């Protein structure tokens, strides 16, 4: 069974830049895994930030971007704001099923 | 507006089954798959499966095969999920959601508590 790995926690300073990554034990993550990134703030419903590696929804702040980096999917936040403190989950399509990563708890401090 | 409205909280005993619903509105029901996702206390998001609202085809996560069933009623624009042989680890918030390039809505979640 596929396992998707993320950093358990990261800290970024207000205004700073941080990159979250998403790897798979099945090999390099590619665009064919259709990476998604979700944000979930405490007590709130998750929302999609990025779909299909790098595409943004209309509500996705411009400071978020998605890419592929070194065999992983990546979510970069440039210019962190206090409201970006949340958990971030990546989501891959692997052999016809979908798998979430364990999530990264991002602290803005 | 586009929304997914989920049924209310449930309390079940171990070994029982639970059936949840997810009613879609504001768009053509059969145009989009619906996924089910859960989040247990202290855990991350867990994908359970998807259903094609057009054909009824389903794909299940390996962890749930055999005790998780999804169905849909196109006349009611509603998707159903049923989880059987409940154990305490099934205590979680269960979400229905669309993962797509458009509105990509999530339901607000249904809390299922499994307790003796």
Coordinates of C-alpha atoms in Angstrom, one line a residue:
Chain A
X1 CA 0.0 0.0 0.0
X2 CA 1.3 3.4 -1.0
X3 CA 2.5 5.7 1.8
X4 CA 2.7 9.5 1.2
X5 CA 5.1 11.4 3.4
X6 CA 5.2 15.0 4.6
X7 CA 7.2 16.9 7.1
X8 CA 5.2 16.6 10.4
X9 CA 5.8 20.2 11.4
X10 CA 7.5 23.4 10.1
X11 CA 7.8 26.9 11.4
X12 CA 8.1 30.0 9.3
X13 CA 8.5 33.7 10.4
X14 CA 5.9 36.2 9.4
X15 CA 6.8 37.4 5.9
X16 CA 9.1 34.5 5.4
X17 CA 9.1 31.7 2.8
X18 CA 8.7 27.9 3.5
X19 CA 8.4 24.9 1.2
X20 CA 6.4 21.8 2.2
X21 CA 7.1 18.6 0.4
X22 CA 5.2 15.4 -0.4
X23 CA 6.9 12.2 -1.3
X24 CA 5.7 8.7 -2.1
X25 CA 7.3 5.3 -1.3
X26 CA 6.3 4.1 -4.8
X27 CA 8.9 6.4 -6.4
X28 CA 9.2 9.9 -7.7
X29 CA 6.0 12.0 -7.6
X30 CA 5.1 13.3 -11.1
X31 CA 2.3 15.3 -12.6
X32 CA 0.7 11.9 -13.3
X33 CA -0.1 11.7 -9.6
X34 CA -2.2 14.8 -9.9
X35 CA -0.9 16.3 -6.6
X36 CA -3.4 18.3 -4.6
X37 CA -2.8 20.4 -1.5
X38 CA -5.4 21.1 1.1
X39 CA -5.4 23.5 4.0
X40 CA -7.2 22.9 7.2
X41 CA -7.4 25.4 10.0
X42 CA -8.4 24.3 13.5
X43 CA -12.1 23.7 13.7
X44 CA -12.7 24.4 10.0
X45 CA -13.5 22.3 7.0
X46 CA -10.5 21.6 4.7
X47 CA -10.3 23.5 1.5
X48 CA -8.4 22.9 -1.7
X49 CA -5.5 25.2 -2.4
X50 CA -3.7 23.6 -5.3
X51 CA -4.9 20.9 -7.8
X52 CA -3.0 19.0 -10.5
X53 CA 0.5 20.0 -9.2
X54 CA 0.3 23.8 -9.6
X55 CA -3.2 25.0 -10.4
X56 CA -4.9 27.4 -8.0
X57 CA -8.5 28.0 -7.2
X58 CA -10.0 31.5 -7.3
X59 CA -9.7 31.6 -3.5
X60 CA -6.1 30.5 -3.3
X61 CA -3.9 33.4 -2.1
X62 CA -1.2 34.3 -4.6
X63 CA 1.5 33.7 -2.0
X64 CA 0.9 29.9 -2.4
X65 CA 2.3 28.0 -5.3
X66 CA 2.7 24.3 -6.2
X67 CA 5.4 22.5 -8.1
X68 CA 7.5 19.4 -8.5
X69 CA 10.8 19.5 -6.7
X70 CA 13.4 16.7 -6.5
X71 CA 11.0 13.9 -7.1
X72 CA 8.4 15.3 -4.7
X73 CA 5.4 17.6 -4.9
X74 CA 6.0 20.9 -3.2
X75 CA 3.9 23.7 -1.8
X76 CA 5.7 27.0 -1.4
X77 CA 4.4 29.8 0.8
X78 CA 6.2 33.1 0.1
X79 CA 5.3 35.9 2.5
X80 CA 3.7 34.0 5.3
X81 CA 0.8 35.6 7.1
X82 CA -0.6 34.7 10.6
X83 CA -3.7 33.2 9.0
X84 CA -1.6 30.7 7.2
X85 CA -1.0 28.8 10.4
X86 CA -2.8 25.5 9.7
X87 CA -2.3 21.9 8.7
X88 CA -1.5 21.2 5.1
X89 CA -2.2 17.9 3.5
X90 CA -1.0 16.6 0.1
X91 CA -3.1 14.1 -1.8
X92 CA -1.9 11.9 -4.6
X93 CA -3.5 9.6 -7.2
X94 CA -1.6 6.3 -7.1
X95 CA -2.6 3.3 -9.2
X96 CA -6.2 4.4 -9.3
X97 CA -6.7 5.2 -5.7
X98 CA -6.1 8.4 -3.7
X99 CA -3.8 8.8 -0.7
X100 CA -3.4 11.6 1.7
X101 CA -0.1 12.5 3.2
X102 CA 0.1 12.6 7.0
X103 CA 0.0 16.4 7.0
X104 CA 2.3 19.2 7.9
X105 CA 1.5 21.5 10.9
X106 CA 2.7 24.9 9.9
X107 CA 3.4 27.4 12.6
X108 CA 3.8 31.1 11.7
X109 CA 6.0 32.5 14.5
Chain B
X1 CA -24.7 28.3 -4.6
X2 CA -22.8 25.1 -4.9
X3 CA -22.9 23.1 -1.7
X4 CA -22.8 19.7 -0.1
X5 CA -25.1 19.2 2.9
X6 CA -24.4 16.3 5.1
X7 CA -26.6 14.5 7.6
X8 CA -26.5 14.9 11.3
X9 CA -24.3 13.4 14.0
X10 CA -24.5 9.7 14.9
X11 CA -23.7 7.7 18.0
X12 CA -23.3 4.0 17.4
X13 CA -22.2 0.9 19.4
X14 CA -19.3 -1.2 18.3
X15 CA -20.3 -3.8 15.7
X16 CA -23.2 -1.6 14.4
X17 CA -23.4 0.1 11.0
X18 CA -23.9 3.8 10.1
X19 CA -25.3 5.4 7.0
X20 CA -24.6 9.0 6.2
X21 CA -25.9 11.2 3.4
X22 CA -24.5 14.0 1.3
X23 CA -27.0 16.1 -0.7
X24 CA -25.6 18.2 -3.5
X25 CA -27.2 21.4 -4.8
X26 CA -26.3 24.3 -7.1
X27 CA -24.8 22.2 -9.9
X28 CA -25.6 19.3 -12.1
X29 CA -25.3 16.3 -9.7
X30 CA -24.0 13.8 -12.3
X31 CA -21.2 16.0 -13.6
X32 CA -18.8 15.3 -10.7
X33 CA -17.5 12.5 -8.6
X34 CA -18.0 12.6 -4.8
X35 CA -15.3 11.5 -2.5
X36 CA -15.6 10.5 1.2
X37 CA -12.8 11.5 3.6
X38 CA -12.6 11.2 7.4
X39 CA -10.6 12.7 10.1
X40 CA -10.3 10.9 13.4
X41 CA -9.2 12.6 16.6
X42 CA -5.4 13.2 16.6
X43 CA -5.1 11.8 13.1
X44 CA -4.8 13.3 9.6
X45 CA -7.2 13.2 6.7
X46 CA -7.9 9.7 5.4
X47 CA -9.4 9.1 1.9
X48 CA -12.1 6.4 1.9
X49 CA -13.3 6.3 -1.7
X50 CA -15.1 7.9 -4.5
X51 CA -18.3 7.4 -6.4
X52 CA -19.2 8.4 -10.0
X53 CA -22.6 10.1 -9.5
X54 CA -23.2 9.4 -13.2
X55 CA -22.5 5.7 -13.5
X56 CA -22.5 4.6 -9.9
X57 CA -19.0 3.2 -10.2
X58 CA -17.1 3.1 -7.0
X59 CA -13.5 2.9 -5.9
X60 CA -12.6 2.2 -2.3
X61 CA -9.4 2.6 -0.3
X62 CA -7.9 -0.7 0.6
X63 CA -8.3 -0.1 4.3
X64 CA -12.1 0.0 3.9
X65 CA -12.8 -2.7 1.4
X66 CA -15.4 -5.1 2.6
X67 CA -17.2 -2.9 5.1
X68 CA -17.6 0.5 3.3
X69 CA -20.3 1.0 0.6
X70 CA -21.2 4.1 -1.4
X71 CA -24.3 4.6 -3.4
X72 CA -26.2 7.5 -5.0
X73 CA -29.8 8.5 -5.7
X74 CA -29.7 10.8 -8.8
X75 CA -33.4 11.8 -8.3
X76 CA -32.4 13.2 -4.9
X77 CA -28.9 14.5 -5.9
X78 CA -27.7 12.6 -2.9
X79 CA -24.8 10.3 -2.2
X80 CA -24.8 7.8 0.7
X81 CA -22.1 6.0 2.5
X82 CA -22.4 3.1 4.9
X83 CA -19.7 1.8 7.2
X84 CA -20.3 -1.5 8.9
X85 CA -18.8 -3.5 11.8
X86 CA -17.9 -0.2 13.5
X87 CA -15.0 -0.1 16.0
X88 CA -13.9 2.7 18.3
X89 CA -11.3 3.8 15.8
X90 CA -14.1 4.7 13.4
X91 CA -14.9 7.6 15.6
X92 CA -14.3 10.5 13.3
X93 CA -15.6 13.5 11.3
X94 CA -16.7 12.2 7.9
X95 CA -16.7 14.6 5.0
X96 CA -18.0 14.3 1.5
X97 CA -16.2 16.5 -1.0
X98 CA -15.7 17.2 -4.7
X99 CA -12.1 17.4 -5.9
X100 CA -12.1 19.2 -9.2
X101 CA -11.0 22.3 -11.0
X102 CA -14.2 24.2 -10.2
X103 CA -15.9 25.0 -7.0
X104 CA -14.5 22.0 -5.2
X105 CA -16.9 22.1 -2.3
X106 CA -16.6 20.1 1.0
X107 CA -19.5 19.2 3.2
X108 CA -19.3 20.5 6.8
X109 CA -18.8 17.0 8.1
X110 CA -20.8 14.4 10.1
X111 CA -19.5 13.4 13.5
X112 CA -19.7 9.6 14.1
X113 CA -19.0 8.5 17.6
X114 CA -18.6 4.8 18.3
X115 CA -19.0 4.0 22.0
X116 CA -20.2 1.0 24.0

